[in-house]
DNA sequence: GCCAACGTTGGC
DNA sequence: GCCAACGTTGGC
């Protein structure tokens, strides 16, 4: 089982939205590196839910991969901001996963704390100007993050 | 294939 | 709201 981190803007789709829905297709990722990580995810992998573009960015909870190999439906939706005219149903360009809600941490782990605790080599999130929205988290780092969340 | 222009991300 | 970093686009 592997660990990952995925970013979302709470104004668009936050941990509370996932809590309400329980399961959600993680749509809208339009970056090839991020997509490749999404395709590498396995059923049962754990995903840290990160809030970006907000007052205090940070890890707010945990979810689990509940379905793999999902074709992102928004790429075919003309009305979606994620519509991609270059993709075809025969050979879809954007793949993702479905995740299920597990928990919201009793206290958020702010980006500032993550920067203090982990080096850029340990955790890609804290690399300078990191814009990747989906990234792997090493198991040893993930365990430390889980300890911080208590 | 190069690279300037442009758009987006996301912290601050 | 600003702006640095980065990815993508498109002319040549």
Coordinates of C-alpha atoms (C1' of nucleotides) in Angstrom, one line a residue:
Chain A
X1 CA 0.0 0.0 0.0
X2 CA 1.3 3.4 -0.9
X3 CA 0.6 6.9 0.3
X4 CA -0.1 10.0 -1.7
X5 CA -1.0 13.6 -1.3
X6 CA -3.6 15.4 -3.4
X7 CA -4.4 19.1 -3.4
X8 CA -7.8 20.8 -3.7
X9 CA -9.0 24.3 -3.1
X10 CA -11.6 24.2 -0.3
X11 CA -13.7 26.8 -2.1
X12 CA -14.0 24.4 -5.0
X13 CA -14.0 21.0 -3.3
X14 CA -12.8 20.6 0.3
X15 CA -12.6 17.8 2.8
X16 CA -16.1 18.7 4.1
X17 CA -17.5 18.1 0.6
X18 CA -15.9 14.7 0.5
X19 CA -17.3 14.0 3.9
X20 CA -20.8 14.8 2.7
X21 CA -20.4 12.8 -0.5
X22 CA -18.4 10.0 1.0
X23 CA -17.0 9.1 -2.4
X24 CA -15.9 11.3 -5.2
X25 CA -14.1 11.1 -8.6
X26 CA -11.0 13.2 -8.4
X27 CA -11.6 15.1 -11.7
X28 CA -9.9 18.1 -13.3
X29 CA -6.3 17.1 -13.1
X30 CA -4.7 18.3 -16.3
X31 CA -1.0 17.8 -15.7
X32 CA 0.7 14.7 -17.2
X33 CA 3.0 14.1 -14.2
X34 CA 0.0 14.2 -11.8
X35 CA -2.0 12.0 -14.1
X36 CA 0.8 9.4 -14.2
X37 CA 0.7 9.3 -10.4
X38 CA -3.1 8.9 -10.5
X39 CA -2.7 6.0 -12.9
X40 CA -0.1 4.4 -10.5
X41 CA -2.5 4.4 -7.6
X42 CA -3.8 1.1 -6.3
X43 CA -7.0 0.2 -4.5
X44 CA -6.7 0.9 -0.8
X45 CA -3.8 3.4 -1.2
X46 CA -4.1 6.2 1.4
X47 CA -4.3 9.8 0.3
X48 CA -3.6 12.9 2.3
X49 CA -6.2 15.6 1.5
X50 CA -4.5 19.0 1.2
X51 CA -6.2 22.4 1.1
X52 CA -4.5 24.8 -1.2
X53 CA -5.2 28.5 -2.0
X54 CA -6.6 29.2 1.3
X55 CA -5.8 31.2 4.5
X56 CA -3.8 28.4 6.1
X57 CA -2.9 25.8 3.5
X58 CA -2.2 22.3 4.8
X59 CA -3.2 18.7 5.2
X60 CA -6.7 18.4 6.6
X61 CA -7.6 14.7 6.4
X62 CA -7.3 11.3 4.9
X63 CA -9.0 9.4 2.2
X64 CA -8.6 6.1 0.5
X65 CA -8.5 5.1 -3.2
X66 CA -11.8 3.2 -3.8
X67 CA -11.6 2.8 -7.6
X68 CA -8.8 3.0 -10.0
X69 CA -8.5 3.5 -13.8
X70 CA -11.4 6.0 -13.9
X71 CA -11.7 8.1 -17.1
X72 CA -12.2 11.7 -16.1
X73 CA -15.6 12.5 -17.5
X74 CA -15.0 16.3 -17.5
X75 CA -12.6 16.0 -20.4
X76 CA -15.6 15.2 -22.7
X77 CA -18.0 17.8 -21.2
X78 CA -18.1 20.9 -23.4
X79 CA -19.4 23.0 -20.5
X80 CA -16.7 22.0 -18.1
X81 CA -13.7 24.1 -17.5
X82 CA -11.7 20.9 -17.8
X83 CA -13.0 20.1 -21.3
X84 CA -10.2 18.9 -23.5
X85 CA -11.0 18.9 -27.2
X86 CA -7.8 17.0 -27.8
X87 CA -9.0 13.9 -26.0
X88 CA -11.1 11.2 -27.5
X89 CA -13.3 8.5 -26.0
X90 CA -11.4 5.8 -27.9
X91 CA -8.2 7.0 -26.3
X92 CA -8.8 9.2 -23.3
X93 CA -6.1 11.5 -22.2
X94 CA -7.0 12.1 -18.6
X95 CA -7.4 9.3 -16.0
X96 CA -8.1 9.5 -12.4
X97 CA -9.3 7.6 -9.3
X98 CA -12.3 7.6 -7.0
X99 CA -11.6 8.2 -3.4
X100 CA -13.6 7.6 -0.3
X101 CA -13.6 9.7 2.8
X102 CA -11.9 8.3 5.9
X103 CA -11.3 11.2 8.3
X104 CA -10.8 14.8 9.0
X105 CA -7.8 15.4 11.3
X106 CA -8.6 16.9 14.7
X107 CA -6.2 19.6 13.8
X108 CA -5.0 20.6 10.4
X109 CA -1.2 20.2 9.7
X110 CA -0.3 23.6 8.2
X111 CA 2.2 23.9 5.4
X112 CA 4.5 25.8 7.7
X113 CA 4.6 22.8 10.0
X114 CA 5.3 20.5 7.1
X115 CA 8.1 22.8 6.0
X116 CA 9.6 22.7 9.5
X117 CA 9.4 18.9 9.9
X118 CA 10.3 17.7 6.4
X119 CA 13.1 18.5 3.9
X120 CA 12.2 19.1 0.3
X121 CA 13.9 15.8 -0.5
X122 CA 11.6 13.9 1.9
X123 CA 8.4 15.6 0.8
X124 CA 7.9 17.1 -2.6
X125 CA 5.1 19.3 -1.3
X126 CA 7.7 21.5 0.5
X127 CA 9.9 22.0 -2.5
X128 CA 10.1 25.5 -3.7
X129 CA 7.3 26.5 -6.0
X130 CA 5.9 23.0 -6.1
X131 CA 2.8 23.1 -8.2
X132 CA 2.1 19.4 -8.6
X133 CA -1.4 18.6 -7.4
X134 CA -0.9 14.9 -7.0
X135 CA 2.3 13.4 -5.5
X136 CA 3.6 10.3 -3.7
X137 CA 4.5 10.4 0.0
X138 CA 7.1 8.0 1.3
X139 CA 5.8 5.5 3.9
X140 CA 8.2 6.8 6.6
X141 CA 7.1 10.4 6.0
X142 CA 3.5 9.4 5.9
X143 CA 3.8 7.7 9.3
X144 CA 5.3 10.9 10.7
X145 CA 2.5 13.0 9.2
X146 CA -0.1 10.7 10.8
X147 CA 1.6 11.1 14.1
X148 CA 1.5 14.9 13.7
X149 CA -2.2 14.7 13.0
X150 CA -3.1 13.4 16.5
Chain B
dG1 C1' 13.3 22.2 -32.3
dC2 C1' 13.6 26.7 -30.3
dC3 C1' 11.7 30.1 -27.5
dA4 C1' 8.7 34.1 -26.5
dA5 C1' 4.2 34.8 -25.0
dC6 C1' 0.7 33.5 -22.3
dG7 C1' -2.1 31.1 -18.8
dT8 C1' -2.2 28.8 -14.3
dT9 C1' -0.9 27.6 -9.7
dG10 C1' -0.6 28.7 -5.2
dG11 C1' 1.9 31.0 -1.3
dC12 C1' 2.1 35.2 0.8
Chain C
dG1 C1' -3.9 41.4 -5.2
dC2 C1' 0.9 40.3 -6.3
dC3 C1' 4.1 37.7 -8.5
dA4 C1' 7.5 33.8 -9.1
dA5 C1' 7.6 29.4 -11.0
dC6 C1' 6.3 26.5 -14.3
dG7 C1' 3.7 24.2 -18.2
dT8 C1' 1.7 24.8 -22.7
dT9 C1' 1.1 26.9 -27.1
dG10 C1' 2.2 28.3 -31.5
dG11 C1' 5.0 31.0 -34.8
dC12 C1' 9.1 30.5 -37.1

